[in-house]
Short mmCIF file of C-alpha atoms in Angstrom, two decimals:
data_model
loop_
_atom_site.label_atom_id
_atom_site.label_comp_id
_atom_site.label_asym_id
_atom_site.label_seq_id
_atom_site.Cartn_x
_atom_site.Cartn_y
_atom_site.Cartn_z
CA MET A 14 96.63 118.42 91.96
CA VAL A 15 93.64 116.27 91.07
CA VAL A 16 90.22 117.18 92.41
CA LEU A 17 86.82 115.93 91.46
CA SER A 18 85.34 117.94 88.63
CA LYS A 19 82.10 118.33 90.51
CA PRO A 20 80.86 117.49 94.01
CA THR A 21 79.43 114.00 94.18
CA SER A 22 75.98 113.29 95.51
CA THR A 23 76.29 111.32 98.72
CA SER A 24 72.91 112.07 100.25
CA THR A 25 70.88 109.28 101.80
CA SER A 26 67.75 109.14 103.88
CA VAL A 27 69.81 108.25 106.95
CA GLN A 28 70.63 111.05 109.39
CA TYR A 29 74.18 111.07 110.75
CA SER A 30 75.50 112.70 113.89
CA TYR A 31 78.89 114.16 113.02
CA SER A 32 81.75 114.84 115.39
CA TYR A 33 83.60 118.13 115.74
CA ILE A 34 86.97 118.88 117.29
CA ARG A 35 88.69 121.98 118.56
CA ASN A 36 91.88 123.22 116.97
CA CYS A 37 94.92 121.28 118.08
CA LYS A 38 96.83 122.37 121.15
CA THR A 39 99.52 124.92 120.33
CA THR A 40 103.04 123.63 120.86
CA THR A 41 105.80 125.83 122.24
CA PHE A 42 108.30 124.66 119.62
CA PRO A 43 108.11 124.14 115.85
CA ILE A 44 107.29 120.62 114.75
CA ILE A 45 108.97 119.35 111.60
CA ILE A 46 107.74 116.07 110.14
CA PRO A 47 110.77 113.78 109.60
CA VAL A 48 111.76 113.31 105.96
CA VAL A 49 113.58 110.18 104.81
CA ASP A 50 115.35 110.08 101.46
CA LEU A 51 115.41 106.39 100.55
CA SER A 52 118.36 106.96 98.21
CA LYS A 53 120.66 108.15 101.02
CA PRO A 54 122.89 105.91 103.17
CA ASP A 55 121.49 107.33 106.41
CA ALA A 56 117.92 106.28 105.56
CA LYS A 57 117.88 103.36 108.03
CA THR A 58 118.97 105.59 110.91
CA LEU A 59 116.46 108.31 110.05
CA ILE A 60 113.64 105.75 109.80
CA VAL A 61 114.35 104.36 113.26
CA ASN A 62 114.68 107.85 114.75
CA ALA A 63 111.38 108.92 113.18
CA CYS A 64 109.60 105.83 114.47
CA ASP A 65 111.02 106.42 117.94
CA GLU A 66 109.91 110.05 118.05
CA PHE A 67 106.73 110.25 115.96
CA GLY A 68 105.71 106.84 114.63
CA PHE A 69 105.38 108.74 111.37
CA PHE A 70 107.58 110.11 108.58
CA LYS A 71 107.62 111.31 104.98
CA VAL A 72 109.45 109.41 102.26
CA ILE A 73 111.04 110.99 99.19
CA ASN A 74 112.92 109.37 96.30
CA HIS A 75 110.61 106.43 96.93
CA GLY A 76 110.89 104.83 93.50
CA VAL A 77 107.14 104.65 92.83
CA PRO A 78 106.60 105.98 89.26
CA MET A 79 104.50 109.13 89.15
CA ASP A 80 102.64 107.69 86.14
CA SER A 81 101.49 104.80 88.32
CA ILE A 82 100.29 107.22 90.99
CA SER A 83 98.54 109.53 88.51
CA ASN A 84 96.83 106.68 86.67
CA LEU A 85 95.26 105.24 89.79
CA GLU A 86 94.31 108.66 91.12
CA SER A 87 92.56 109.43 87.85
CA GLU A 88 90.63 106.15 88.03
CA ALA A 89 89.69 106.86 91.64
CA VAL A 90 88.39 110.31 90.67
CA ASN A 91 86.27 108.68 87.97
CA PHE A 92 84.86 106.20 90.46
CA PHE A 93 83.95 108.75 93.12
CA SER A 94 82.38 110.97 90.42
CA LEU A 95 79.84 108.25 89.62
CA PRO A 96 76.24 108.75 90.78
CA PHE A 97 75.72 107.55 94.33
CA HIS A 98 73.43 104.68 93.34
CA GLN A 99 76.16 103.28 91.09
CA LYS A 100 78.87 103.49 93.73
CA GLN A 101 76.56 101.72 96.15
CA GLN A 102 76.68 98.68 93.89
CA ALA A 103 80.31 98.13 95.01
CA GLY A 104 79.16 97.98 98.64
CA PRO A 105 78.34 97.44 101.37
CA PRO A 106 81.79 97.32 103.01
CA ASN A 107 82.12 94.06 104.93
CA PRO A 108 84.82 95.29 105.43
CA SER A 109 85.81 95.44 101.75
CA GLY A 110 83.65 97.38 99.31
CA TYR A 111 82.23 100.89 99.00
CA GLY A 112 81.20 102.83 102.10
CA ASN A 113 79.75 106.28 102.67
CA LYS A 114 79.89 108.27 105.92
CA LYS A 115 79.50 105.20 108.14
CA ILE A 116 82.94 103.85 109.19
CA GLY A 117 82.80 100.32 110.51
CA VAL A 118 79.89 98.73 112.34
CA ASN A 119 80.23 100.37 115.74
CA GLY A 120 78.72 103.81 115.21
CA ASP A 121 81.65 105.84 113.85
CA VAL A 122 80.85 108.27 111.05
CA GLY A 123 82.78 110.90 109.11
CA TRP A 124 82.61 113.29 106.17
CA VAL A 125 84.06 110.64 103.87
CA GLU A 126 83.29 108.02 101.28
CA TYR A 127 85.69 105.19 100.60
CA LEU A 128 86.54 102.08 98.64
CA HIS A 129 88.18 99.27 100.60
CA LEU A 130 89.94 96.62 98.49
CA THR A 131 92.11 93.53 98.98
CA ASN A 132 95.19 91.86 97.51
CA ASP A 133 92.86 89.64 95.47
CA GLN A 134 92.51 91.41 92.12
CA ASN A 135 89.72 89.07 91.02
CA TYR A 136 87.69 90.14 94.04
CA ASN A 137 88.48 93.80 93.35
CA SER A 138 87.42 93.41 89.72
CA MET A 139 84.11 91.88 90.78
CA ARG A 140 83.40 94.73 93.21
CA LEU A 141 84.28 97.42 90.70
CA SER A 142 82.35 95.83 87.83
CA LEU A 143 79.19 96.05 89.93
CA ALA A 144 79.64 99.82 90.06
CA PHE A 145 80.78 100.47 86.50
CA GLY A 146 78.37 98.00 84.90
CA HIS A 147 81.18 96.49 82.84
CA ASN A 148 84.64 94.98 83.27
CA PRO A 149 86.70 97.78 84.89
CA HIS A 150 89.90 96.67 83.17
CA LYS A 151 91.58 100.08 83.20
CA PHE A 152 90.92 100.65 86.92
CA CYS A 153 92.10 97.16 87.85
CA CYS A 154 95.30 97.44 85.82
CA ALA A 155 96.12 100.78 87.45
CA LEU A 156 95.31 99.33 90.87
CA SER A 157 97.44 96.21 90.39
CA GLU A 158 100.45 98.19 89.13
CA TYR A 159 100.19 100.70 91.97
CA MET A 160 99.83 98.09 94.70
CA CYS A 161 102.80 96.13 93.34
CA THR A 162 105.15 99.13 93.28
CA VAL A 163 103.99 100.50 96.63
CA ARG A 164 104.38 97.08 98.28
CA LYS A 165 107.94 96.96 96.95
CA MET A 166 108.62 100.39 98.47
CA GLY A 167 107.08 99.27 101.77
CA CYS A 168 109.34 96.22 101.89
CA GLU A 169 112.39 98.39 101.22
CA ILE A 170 111.37 100.60 104.14
CA LEU A 171 110.86 97.57 106.40
CA ASP A 172 114.25 96.14 105.44
CA LEU A 173 115.93 99.46 106.24
CA MET A 174 114.02 99.58 109.51
CA ALA A 175 115.15 96.07 110.46
CA GLU A 176 118.72 96.93 109.56
CA GLY A 177 118.53 100.10 111.66
CA LEU A 178 117.24 98.02 114.58
CA ASN A 179 120.12 95.53 114.15
CA THR A 180 117.81 92.55 113.81
CA GLU A 181 119.29 89.17 113.02
CA GLN A 182 117.39 88.92 109.74
CA LYS A 183 117.14 91.92 107.44
CA ASN A 184 113.85 90.66 105.98
CA VAL A 185 112.25 89.74 109.31
CA LEU A 186 109.50 92.34 108.71
CA SER A 187 109.29 92.54 104.92
CA LYS A 188 108.86 88.78 104.49
CA LEU A 189 105.48 89.05 106.22
CA VAL A 190 104.30 91.52 103.55
CA MET A 191 105.82 89.57 100.65
CA ASP A 192 104.27 86.29 101.83
CA LYS A 193 101.68 85.06 99.33
CA GLU A 194 99.23 84.83 102.24
CA SER A 195 99.86 88.42 103.34
CA ASP A 196 96.66 90.12 104.49
CA SER A 197 97.62 93.55 103.16
CA VAL A 198 94.70 95.73 102.09
CA PHE A 199 94.17 98.92 100.14
CA ARG A 200 91.86 101.86 100.75
CA LEU A 201 90.78 104.89 98.75
CA ASN A 202 89.28 107.72 100.81
CA HIS A 203 87.44 110.64 99.25
CA TYR A 204 86.58 113.64 101.41
CA PRO A 205 84.18 115.88 99.43
CA PRO A 206 84.24 119.64 100.03
CA CYS A 207 82.31 120.24 103.24
CA PRO A 208 79.37 122.69 102.83
CA PRO A 209 79.83 125.93 104.83
CA GLU A 210 76.73 125.26 106.91
CA MET A 211 78.23 121.96 108.09
CA GLY A 212 81.95 122.75 108.20
CA LEU A 213 82.00 124.54 111.55
CA ASN A 214 79.67 124.34 114.50
CA ASN A 215 78.66 127.25 116.74
CA ASN A 216 81.87 126.93 118.75
CA GLY A 217 84.07 127.25 115.67
CA GLU A 218 85.06 123.60 115.79
CA ASP A 219 85.95 121.65 112.65
CA MET A 220 83.99 118.66 111.38
CA VAL A 221 85.81 115.34 111.45
CA GLY A 222 86.34 113.64 108.11
CA PHE A 223 87.84 110.48 109.64
CA GLY A 224 88.04 110.14 113.42
CA GLU A 225 91.19 109.60 115.47
CA HIS A 226 92.58 106.08 115.37
CA THR A 227 95.68 103.96 114.96
CA ASP A 228 96.18 101.51 112.11
CA PRO A 229 96.19 97.81 113.12
CA GLN A 230 98.74 96.57 110.56
CA ILE A 231 102.56 96.73 110.48
CA ILE A 232 102.95 99.99 108.56
CA SER A 233 100.64 102.08 106.36
CA LEU A 234 101.80 103.79 103.18
CA LEU A 235 99.78 106.92 102.51
CA ARG A 236 99.66 109.18 99.49
CA SER A 237 97.15 112.01 98.99
CA ASN A 238 96.50 114.94 96.70
CA ASN A 239 97.47 118.47 97.68
CA THR A 240 94.51 119.09 100.00
CA SER A 241 95.20 119.46 103.71
CA GLY A 242 93.34 117.71 106.51
CA LEU A 243 95.61 115.01 107.94
CA GLN A 244 96.73 115.46 111.55
CA ILE A 245 98.88 113.29 113.82
CA CYS A 246 99.01 113.17 117.60
CA LEU A 247 102.34 113.74 119.35
CA LYS A 248 103.82 111.52 122.05
CA ASP A 249 102.19 113.55 124.83
CA ASN A 250 98.87 112.12 123.54
CA LYS A 251 97.34 115.62 123.70
CA SER A 252 98.91 117.78 120.99
CA TRP A 253 97.77 117.46 117.39
CA ILE A 254 99.74 118.83 114.45
CA SER A 255 98.67 119.25 110.84
CA VAL A 256 100.70 117.42 108.21
CA PRO A 257 101.43 119.63 105.17
CA PRO A 258 100.21 117.76 102.07
CA ASP A 259 102.76 116.68 99.47
CA HIS A 260 101.36 114.79 96.49
CA ASN A 261 104.85 113.80 95.29
CA SER A 262 105.77 111.94 98.48
CA PHE A 263 104.51 109.12 100.69
CA PHE A 264 103.82 109.18 104.41
CA VAL A 265 104.45 106.14 106.59
CA ASN A 266 102.51 105.29 109.76
CA VAL A 267 103.68 102.85 112.43
CA GLY A 268 100.84 100.38 113.06
CA ASP A 269 99.75 98.37 116.09
CA CYS A 270 101.51 95.19 114.94
CA LEU A 271 104.84 96.98 114.65
CA GLN A 272 104.36 98.45 118.12
CA VAL A 273 104.04 94.90 119.46
CA MET A 274 106.92 93.56 117.36
CA THR A 275 109.22 96.26 118.79
CA ASN A 276 107.85 95.55 122.28
CA GLY A 277 106.45 99.06 122.60
CA ARG A 278 109.54 100.92 121.42
CA PHE A 279 107.76 102.19 118.31
CA LYS A 280 104.27 103.52 119.03
CA SER A 281 101.47 103.27 116.51
CA VAL A 282 100.66 106.86 115.65
CA LYS A 283 97.19 108.22 116.38
CA HIS A 284 95.90 110.25 113.43
CA ARG A 285 92.73 111.80 112.03
CA VAL A 286 91.44 113.81 109.06
CA LEU A 287 89.48 117.07 109.27
CA ALA A 288 86.95 118.03 106.61
CA ASN A 289 87.98 120.71 104.14
CA GLY A 290 85.45 123.37 103.27
CA LEU A 291 86.78 124.25 99.82
CA LYS A 292 88.48 121.31 98.13
CA SER A 293 88.06 117.57 97.87
CA ARG A 294 90.75 115.38 99.38
CA LEU A 295 91.68 112.02 97.90
CA SER A 296 93.99 109.64 99.76
CA MET A 297 95.32 106.21 98.82
CA ILE A 298 96.55 103.96 101.63
CA TYR A 299 98.28 100.60 101.37
CA PHE A 300 98.19 98.76 104.70
CA CYS A 301 101.07 96.27 104.99
CA GLY A 302 99.65 93.31 106.88
CA PRO A 303 100.98 89.88 107.86
CA PRO A 304 99.35 86.52 107.02
CA LEU A 305 96.23 85.83 109.08
CA GLY A 306 97.86 82.93 110.96
CA LYS A 307 101.08 84.80 111.79
CA LYS A 308 101.79 85.01 115.52
CA ILE A 309 102.50 88.61 116.51
CA THR A 310 105.18 88.79 119.20
CA PRO A 311 108.17 91.04 119.95
CA LEU A 312 111.18 90.34 117.73
CA HIS A 313 113.56 88.02 119.53
CA SER A 314 116.63 90.11 118.70
CA LEU A 315 115.11 93.17 120.39
CA MET A 316 114.31 91.52 123.71
CA LYS A 317 117.74 90.74 125.24
CA GLY A 318 116.27 89.44 128.46
CA LYS A 319 113.38 91.90 128.55
CA GLN A 320 109.87 90.79 129.36
CA SER A 321 107.27 91.02 126.64
CA LEU A 322 104.67 93.73 127.19
CA TYR A 323 102.12 91.82 125.14
CA LYS A 324 100.40 88.46 125.09
CA GLU A 325 100.99 86.38 122.00
CA PHE A 326 98.22 86.55 119.39
CA THR A 327 97.69 85.87 115.72
CA TRP A 328 96.96 88.60 113.20
CA PHE A 329 93.53 87.00 112.66
CA GLU A 330 92.75 87.29 116.37
CA TYR A 331 93.89 90.88 116.52
CA LYS A 332 92.09 91.87 113.32
CA LYS A 333 88.85 90.36 114.60
CA SER A 334 89.22 92.23 117.89
CA ALA A 335 90.15 95.51 116.18
CA TYR A 336 87.13 95.51 113.89
CA ALA A 337 84.86 95.05 116.91
CA THR A 338 86.01 98.33 118.49
CA ARG A 339 85.34 102.02 117.96
CA LEU A 340 87.90 104.04 116.00
CA ALA A 341 89.36 105.86 119.00
CA ASP A 342 89.65 102.77 121.22
CA ASN A 343 93.04 101.51 122.36
CA ARG A 344 92.91 98.17 120.57
CA LEU A 345 96.13 96.88 122.11
CA ARG A 346 94.84 97.27 125.65
CA HIS A 347 93.21 93.82 125.54
CA PHE A 348 96.54 92.22 124.61
CA GLU A 349 98.83 93.94 127.09
CA ARG A 350 100.62 91.71 129.56
CA ILE A 351 101.93 94.59 131.64
CA ALA A 352 101.21 98.29 131.23
CA ALA A 353 103.19 99.75 128.33
CA SER A 354 105.00 102.97 129.13
#
């Protein structure tokens, strides 16, 4: 497990009002996060079943070299260990760049600092060089290698998903991510240890590291260190369950675009992160996005005479709308044609 060698200084003169949440509702049956072994022949079936039931699953035998993961994690630790004034040089996030506590432009905050990057490695290099004061060659090489291998894994998952859905084209989803104009993005989140005086309020509620939300893209590919904090919401939209950390595996989220492309069959999973009082948490998320001009509509092969639940829109239109909302808002509501069940 990699943790920061010392707590980073993230203090500013701005006062933030943090959110707290009660412990998740207790379920009457044990919840087991679906696990998909990409090397097994039943992977496509398990992926579809997991997306139907949870919109979320864990992937093992994913093919991403552990050296690639460790190298980037080490570089991320080095970045977040920099003095605050240096990290600020890579910001502000608009939306790419370094951010601290403030998430987006609509008032959401959390016990988190982050680095939001793009597919453009020249842009990433420019942002990082502002923080390091020199050409961050080692960081950028680790980032490029990691993004390349994780994107390949994501496309394999999307191909298996399409095959499991019996679509006419096996690459109907993955080709959007492999497109040279793909608007995929990458995010590093660092959740410092939360001081005891801030970790719980008077009602014993936990501080929120990153508030509840869904991801706008097709799928998200998440990897974190061995610190807990991630929770997902079940289909009843009330019960939250904690996801046991596993630094050797990846977790996959269904995003809003995939919900539309399956005409509501797969639901984008609502998730959040709670602050940890003892250990830092570092997560790395690759968001598989389509080209900006791509029209997002239900896949033709899945309709079979059914009416679309959603109005047609481009990824650019949806992205613009999503970034204008609060984290917990239902972003798809503005694009629904008829109420989704």
